[in-house]
mmCIF file of C-alpha atoms in Angstrom:
data_model
loop_
_atom_site.group_PDB
_atom_site.id
_atom_site.type_symbol
_atom_site.label_atom_id
_atom_site.label_comp_id
_atom_site.label_asym_id
_atom_site.label_seq_id
_atom_site.Cartn_x
_atom_site.Cartn_y
_atom_site.Cartn_z
ATOM 1 C CA MET P 1 0.000 0.000 0.000
ATOM 2 C CA LYS P 2 1.513 3.317 -1.070
ATOM 3 C CA LEU P 3 1.047 6.181 1.402
ATOM 4 C CA ILE P 4 2.248 9.724 2.016
ATOM 5 C CA THR P 5 3.203 10.945 5.494
ATOM 6 C CA LEU P 6 1.106 13.625 7.174
ATOM 7 C CA LYS P 7 3.402 13.709 10.217
ATOM 8 C CA PRO P 8 7.041 12.634 10.623
ATOM 9 C CA LEU P 9 7.209 8.852 11.056
ATOM 10 C CA TYR P 10 9.991 6.444 11.992
ATOM 11 C CA LEU P 11 9.736 3.666 9.402
ATOM 12 C CA GLY P 12 12.203 0.953 8.517
ATOM 13 C CA GLY P 13 14.971 2.551 10.576
ATOM 14 C CA LYS P 14 14.521 5.970 8.935
ATOM 15 C CA THR P 15 12.609 9.107 9.870
ATOM 16 C CA VAL P 16 10.286 9.967 6.995
ATOM 17 C CA VAL P 17 9.307 13.655 7.072
ATOM 18 C CA GLU P 18 5.897 15.059 6.149
ATOM 19 C CA GLY P 19 4.876 14.781 2.509
ATOM 20 C CA ARG P 20 7.181 11.860 1.609
ATOM 21 C CA SER P 21 5.940 8.682 -0.037
ATOM 22 C CA PHE P 22 6.424 5.204 1.454
ATOM 23 C CA GLU P 23 5.055 1.680 1.066
ATOM 24 C CA THR P 24 3.817 -0.650 3.777
ATOM 25 C CA HIS P 25 1.524 -3.653 4.129
ATOM 26 C CA GLU P 26 -2.258 -3.204 4.078
ATOM 27 C CA GLN P 27 -3.050 -3.511 7.808
ATOM 28 C CA HIS P 28 -0.243 -1.152 8.875
ATOM 29 C CA GLY P 29 -1.332 1.347 6.230
ATOM 30 C CA ARG P 30 -4.949 1.288 7.405
ATOM 31 C CA GLU P 31 -3.821 1.849 11.004
ATOM 32 C CA LEU P 32 -1.676 4.848 10.017
ATOM 33 C CA ILE P 33 -4.550 6.359 8.016
ATOM 34 C CA ALA P 34 -7.000 5.833 10.916
ATOM 35 C CA LYS P 35 -4.593 7.586 13.321
ATOM 36 C CA GLY P 36 -4.098 10.494 10.942
ATOM 37 C CA TYR P 37 -0.390 9.822 10.370
ATOM 38 C CA ALA P 38 -0.650 9.068 6.644
ATOM 39 C CA ALA P 39 -2.920 9.274 3.587
ATOM 40 C CA LEU P 40 -3.173 7.287 0.360
ATOM 41 C CA ASP P 41 -0.577 8.367 -2.207
ATOM 42 C CA GLU P 42 -1.723 8.239 -5.821
ATOM 43 C CA SER P 43 1.246 10.141 -7.223
ATOM 44 C CA ASP P 44 4.060 8.678 -9.311
ATOM 45 C CA ALA P 45 6.650 9.610 -6.660
ATOM 46 C CA GLU P 46 9.158 6.915 -5.771
ATOM 47 C CA PRO P 47 8.681 5.706 -2.165
ATOM 48 C CA VAL P 48 11.442 6.726 0.265
ATOM 49 C CA VAL P 49 10.939 3.575 2.344
ATOM 50 C CA THR P 50 9.383 0.237 1.460
ATOM 51 C CA LEU P 51 8.472 -1.907 4.467
ATOM 52 C CA ALA P 52 8.328 -5.673 4.086
ATOM 53 C CA GLU P 53 5.456 -7.721 5.420
ATOM 54 C CA GLU P 54 5.105 -7.770 9.176
ATOM 55 C CA PRO P 55 7.421 -10.430 10.645
ATOM 56 C CA VAL P 56 5.741 -13.533 11.997
ATOM 57 C CA VAL P 57 6.475 -14.088 15.668
ATOM 58 C CA SER P 58 6.936 -17.727 16.482
ATOM 59 C CA SER P 59 5.226 -19.038 19.572
ATOM 60 C CA MET P 60 7.436 -20.402 22.292
ATOM 61 C CA SER P 61 6.149 -22.695 24.979
ATOM 62 C CA LEU P 62 7.666 -22.643 28.437
ATOM 63 C CA THR P 63 7.941 -25.586 30.777
ATOM 64 C CA GLY P 64 6.699 -25.490 34.360
ATOM 65 C CA GLU P 65 10.304 -25.357 35.553
ATOM 66 C CA GLN P 66 10.964 -22.220 33.480
ATOM 67 C CA LEU P 67 7.886 -20.551 34.977
ATOM 68 C CA MET P 68 8.827 -21.216 38.609
ATOM 69 C CA LEU P 69 9.424 -18.090 40.697
ATOM 70 C CA THR P 70 11.615 -19.842 43.265
ATOM 71 C CA PRO P 71 14.356 -22.144 41.990
ATOM 72 C CA PRO P 72 14.128 -25.738 43.206
ATOM 73 C CA GLY P 73 15.926 -26.183 46.555
ATOM 74 C CA ALA P 74 15.961 -22.438 47.359
ATOM 75 C CA ALA P 75 13.795 -22.835 50.462
ATOM 76 C CA VAL P 76 15.309 -26.009 51.916
ATOM 77 C CA GLY P 77 13.112 -27.438 54.658
ATOM 78 C CA ASP P 78 10.100 -25.323 53.679
ATOM 79 C CA GLU P 79 8.890 -27.413 50.735
ATOM 80 C CA ASP P 80 5.360 -27.656 52.165
ATOM 81 C CA LEU P 81 4.982 -23.849 52.258
ATOM 82 C CA ALA P 82 3.860 -21.744 49.321
ATOM 83 C CA PRO P 83 6.434 -19.328 47.824
ATOM 84 C CA GLY P 84 6.689 -16.205 49.946
ATOM 85 C CA LYS P 85 5.425 -17.941 53.075
ATOM 86 C CA ALA P 86 8.806 -19.539 53.767
ATOM 87 C CA ALA P 87 10.358 -16.167 54.657
ATOM 88 C CA THR P 88 7.399 -15.327 56.939
ATOM 89 C CA ALA P 89 7.713 -18.691 58.665
ATOM 90 C CA LYS P 90 11.459 -18.146 59.208
ATOM 91 C CA LYS P 91 10.815 -14.717 60.774
ATOM 92 C CA LYS P 92 8.230 -16.175 63.162
ATOM 93 C CA LYS P 93 10.575 -19.028 64.029
ATOM 94 C CA ALA P 94 13.438 -16.607 64.811
ATOM 95 C CA THR P 95 11.344 -14.554 67.295
#
């Protein structure tokens, strides 16, 4: 989608000043138009920046061990207590 900037935009590692032509994918272009940052460009001007399709983010699954807040063995002797309660129990024990 070919657009023209209405406000300075940082696109593809470059700052594109007002009135310059650039190309982006359809969804990004529609978002910029809706926010008032760009308008459709029907001129023959060569785009200053051409953005590739939006990169696909791969999903990564984490194991239960990676999600643990307290590393295994950190609260030795307090395994039956929930995380955070071990410190409270130690304070009570010390007094």
